[in-house]
XYZ file of C-alpha atoms in Angstrom:
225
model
C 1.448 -1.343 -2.611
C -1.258 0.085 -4.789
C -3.374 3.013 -2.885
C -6.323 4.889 -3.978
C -6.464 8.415 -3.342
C -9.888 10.117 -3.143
C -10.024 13.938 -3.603
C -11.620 16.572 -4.747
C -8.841 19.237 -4.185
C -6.873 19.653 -7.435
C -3.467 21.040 -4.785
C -4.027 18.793 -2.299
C -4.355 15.729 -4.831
C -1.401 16.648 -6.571
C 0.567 17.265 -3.609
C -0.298 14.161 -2.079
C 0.082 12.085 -5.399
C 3.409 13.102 -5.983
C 4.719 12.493 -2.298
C 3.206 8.859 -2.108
C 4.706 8.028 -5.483
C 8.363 9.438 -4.286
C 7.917 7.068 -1.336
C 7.148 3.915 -4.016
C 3.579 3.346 -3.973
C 1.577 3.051 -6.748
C -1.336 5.483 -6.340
C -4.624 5.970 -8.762
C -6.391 9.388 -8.019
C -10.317 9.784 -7.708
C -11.892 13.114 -7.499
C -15.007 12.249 -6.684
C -17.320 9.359 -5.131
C -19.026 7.738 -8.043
C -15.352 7.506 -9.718
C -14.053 6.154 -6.533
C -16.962 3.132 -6.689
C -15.953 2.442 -9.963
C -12.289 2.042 -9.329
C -13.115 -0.392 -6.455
C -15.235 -2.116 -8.397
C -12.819 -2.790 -11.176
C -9.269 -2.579 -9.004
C -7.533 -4.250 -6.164
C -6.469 -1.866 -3.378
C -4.063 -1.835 -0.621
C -5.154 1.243 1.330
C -7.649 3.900 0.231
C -7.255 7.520 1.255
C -10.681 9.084 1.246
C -11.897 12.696 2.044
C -15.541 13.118 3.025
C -16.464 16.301 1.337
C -16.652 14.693 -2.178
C -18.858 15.385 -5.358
C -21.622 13.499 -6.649
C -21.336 11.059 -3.641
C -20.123 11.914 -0.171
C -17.304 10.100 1.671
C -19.567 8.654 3.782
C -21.630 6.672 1.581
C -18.106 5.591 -0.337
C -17.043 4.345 3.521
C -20.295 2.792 3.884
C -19.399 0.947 0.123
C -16.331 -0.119 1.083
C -17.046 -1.792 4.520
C -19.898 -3.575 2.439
C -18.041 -4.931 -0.257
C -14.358 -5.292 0.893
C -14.257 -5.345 4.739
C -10.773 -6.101 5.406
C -9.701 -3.113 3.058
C -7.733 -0.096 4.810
C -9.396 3.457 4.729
C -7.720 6.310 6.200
C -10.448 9.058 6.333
C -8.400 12.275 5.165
C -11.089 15.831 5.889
C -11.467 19.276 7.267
C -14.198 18.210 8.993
C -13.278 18.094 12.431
C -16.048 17.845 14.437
C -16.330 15.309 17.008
C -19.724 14.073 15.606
C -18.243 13.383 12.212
C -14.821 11.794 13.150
C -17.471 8.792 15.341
C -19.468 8.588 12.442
C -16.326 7.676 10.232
C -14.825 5.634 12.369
C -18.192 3.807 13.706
C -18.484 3.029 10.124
C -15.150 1.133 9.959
C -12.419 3.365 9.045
C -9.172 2.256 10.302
C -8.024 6.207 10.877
C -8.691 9.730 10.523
C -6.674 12.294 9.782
C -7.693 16.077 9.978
C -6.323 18.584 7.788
C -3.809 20.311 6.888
C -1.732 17.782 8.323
C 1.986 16.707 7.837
C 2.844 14.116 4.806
C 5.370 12.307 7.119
C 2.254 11.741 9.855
C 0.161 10.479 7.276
C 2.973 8.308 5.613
C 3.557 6.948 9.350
C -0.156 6.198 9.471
C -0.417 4.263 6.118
C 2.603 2.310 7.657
C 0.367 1.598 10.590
C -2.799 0.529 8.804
C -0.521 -1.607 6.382
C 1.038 -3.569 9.395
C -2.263 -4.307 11.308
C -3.297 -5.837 8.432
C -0.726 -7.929 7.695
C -0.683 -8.787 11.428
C 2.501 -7.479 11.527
C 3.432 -6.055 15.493
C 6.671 -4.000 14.672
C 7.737 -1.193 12.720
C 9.064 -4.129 10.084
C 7.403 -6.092 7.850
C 8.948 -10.041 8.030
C 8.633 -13.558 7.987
C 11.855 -13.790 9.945
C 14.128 -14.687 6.923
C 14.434 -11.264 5.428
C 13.227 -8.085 7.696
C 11.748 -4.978 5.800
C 11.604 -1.587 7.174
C 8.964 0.633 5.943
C 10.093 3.959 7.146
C 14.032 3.575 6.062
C 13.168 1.405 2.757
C 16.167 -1.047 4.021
C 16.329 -4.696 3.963
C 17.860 -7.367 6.569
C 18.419 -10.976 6.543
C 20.135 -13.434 8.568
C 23.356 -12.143 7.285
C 23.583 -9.093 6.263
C 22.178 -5.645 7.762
C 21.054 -2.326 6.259
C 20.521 -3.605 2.468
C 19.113 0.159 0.880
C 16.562 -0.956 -1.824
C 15.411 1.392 -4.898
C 11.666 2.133 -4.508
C 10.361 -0.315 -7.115
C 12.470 -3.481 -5.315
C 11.053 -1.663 -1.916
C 7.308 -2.080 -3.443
C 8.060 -5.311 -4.814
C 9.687 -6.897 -1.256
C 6.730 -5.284 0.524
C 4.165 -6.641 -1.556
C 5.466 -10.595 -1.178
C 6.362 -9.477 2.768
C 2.637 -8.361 3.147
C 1.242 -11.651 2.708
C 3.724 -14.598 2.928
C 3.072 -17.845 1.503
C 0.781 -16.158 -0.832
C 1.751 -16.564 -4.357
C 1.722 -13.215 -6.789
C 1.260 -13.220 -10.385
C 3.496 -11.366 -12.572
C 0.041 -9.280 -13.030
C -0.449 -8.392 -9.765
C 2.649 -7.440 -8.787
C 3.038 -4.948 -11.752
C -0.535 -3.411 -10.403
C 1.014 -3.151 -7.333
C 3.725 -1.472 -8.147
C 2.737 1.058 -11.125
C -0.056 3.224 -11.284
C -2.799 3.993 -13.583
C -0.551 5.566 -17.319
C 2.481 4.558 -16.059
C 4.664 2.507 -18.420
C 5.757 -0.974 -17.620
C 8.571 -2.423 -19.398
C 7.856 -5.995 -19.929
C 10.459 -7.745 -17.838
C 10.143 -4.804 -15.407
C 9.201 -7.573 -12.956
C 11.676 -10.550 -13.504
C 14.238 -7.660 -13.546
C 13.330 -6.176 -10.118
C 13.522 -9.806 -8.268
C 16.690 -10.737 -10.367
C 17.908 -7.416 -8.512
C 16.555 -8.407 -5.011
C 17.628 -11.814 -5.108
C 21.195 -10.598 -5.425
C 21.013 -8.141 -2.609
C 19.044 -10.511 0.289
C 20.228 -13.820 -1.301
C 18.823 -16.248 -4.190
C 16.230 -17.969 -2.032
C 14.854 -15.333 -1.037
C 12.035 -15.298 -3.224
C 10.682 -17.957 -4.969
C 9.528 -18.989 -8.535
C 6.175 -20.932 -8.858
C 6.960 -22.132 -12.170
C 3.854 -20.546 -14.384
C 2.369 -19.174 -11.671
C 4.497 -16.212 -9.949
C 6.687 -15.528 -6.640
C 6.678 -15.991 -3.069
C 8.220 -15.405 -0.154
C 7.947 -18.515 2.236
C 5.440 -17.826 5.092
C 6.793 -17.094 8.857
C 10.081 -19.066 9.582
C 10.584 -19.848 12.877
C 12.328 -16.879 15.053
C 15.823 -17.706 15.068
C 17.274 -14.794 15.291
C-alpha cells in the first residue's frame, strides 16, 4: 500500500517515515502543499497523511484538492491544531480521520488499518475474499487449511494490495508502486519473486496470472468457512 505523507516537520517526518516503512508500506514524503498537489497529480495513493499547518499551501486547501479530484481517496488529517472549530472544518471537508498530536504510532497505524478497511468494504480486522484471510495488525495469513502463515513485509504489501480490491487485476507496474517508495531500488523480478514466495505459503491458486496483463486474487468466494 503506497501512502503519502505530508509534513513540514523534518523529526516528525522522519520518525513517521521510518515507522510506516518498518510496518511495509511504501511511503513518499511531502513537506509542503504545492509538492503534495504535484505528487497527486502525478501518483496513485492509498492513504494520504496530511498535517494542516503546511508551507506555501495550507492543509486545508490540499483537503479541499483532494475531495475534488479523487473523492474516494483516504486522508487522515495528522495536526496540533486542536481546536474544535478546526477538527469540523477538516472533517466537514471529507477527511476520513483526525488525529491530534503528539500521538502514539501504534494509534495511528490502527487508524490507517481502519481507513484502509472501510474502503475496501471490508467489516473485520482482516482483509479477505474468504479463500485466504489477511490480518493487518499481526502481518499473518490464513486459508482454508492452514492457520497463522507469518509473511515478510514485501509478500504482506503484496497480499494486501490484491486483498484490497479482489477481482481487480494489477500490473506488474502497479504493484511495484505499491510496494516501494520513491529511490528505492527494485530488482526486476522483485515481483514474480514475491508471488512465487506467496503462492508456496497460502497455496498455488492463490493468486492468479492474467497472462500479459498481471495478478489477481479471485473476488469474494462464498463463506464456507
Amino acid at each position: 500500500m503506497r501512502i503519502l505523507l505530508v509534513e513540514d516537520d523534518k523529526m516528525i517526518g522522519d520518525a513517521m517515515q521510518s515507522a510506516l516503512k518498518d510496518v511495509a508500506y511504501a511511503v513518499d514524503w511531502i513537506c509542503d502543499g504545492e509538492a503534495a498537489l504535484h505528487s497527486l497529480r502525478c501518483q496513485q495513493y492509498d492513504v494520504v497523511l496530511l498535517d494542516l499547518g503546511l508551507p506555501k499551501l495550507d492543509g486545508l486547501q490540499v483537503m479541499q484538492y483532494i475531495r475534488a479530484q479523487h473523492p474516494a481517496l483516504a486522508v487522515i488529517i495528522l495536526t496540533a491544531r486542536d481546536s474544535l472549530e478546526d477538527r469540523v472544518k477538516g472533517l466537514d471537508l471529507g477527511a476520513d480521520d483526525y488525529l491530534v498530536k503528539p500521538f502514539d504510532i501504534t494509534e495511528l497505524l490502527a487508524r490507517i488499518r481502519a481507513v484502509t478497511r472501510r474502503n475496501a468494504n471490508q467489516h473485520t480486522s482482516e482483509l479477505t475474499n474468504n479463500i485466504v484471510w489477511l490480518n493487518p495488525a499481526t502481518h499473518e495469513a490464513k486459508t482454508l487449511t492452514q492457520d497463522n502463515i507469518l509473511l515478510s513485509n514485501r509478500e504482506f504489501a503484496l497480499l494486501q494490495t490484491l486483498l484490497i480490491r479482489p477481482g481487480s487485476i494489477h500490473s506488474k507496474s502497479d504493484l511495484e508502486e505499491r510496494i516501494y517508495g520513491w529511490g528505492e531500488e527494485v530488482e526486476s523480478n522483485a515481483v514474480e519473486f514475491l508471488i512465487h514466495c506467496l503462492r508456496k505459503k497460502l497455496g498455488t491458486e492463490t493468486i492468479k496470472n492474467v497472462r500479459g496483463v498481471g495478478w489477481m486474487v479471485s473476488k469474494n468466494a462464498p463463506v464456507i468457512r
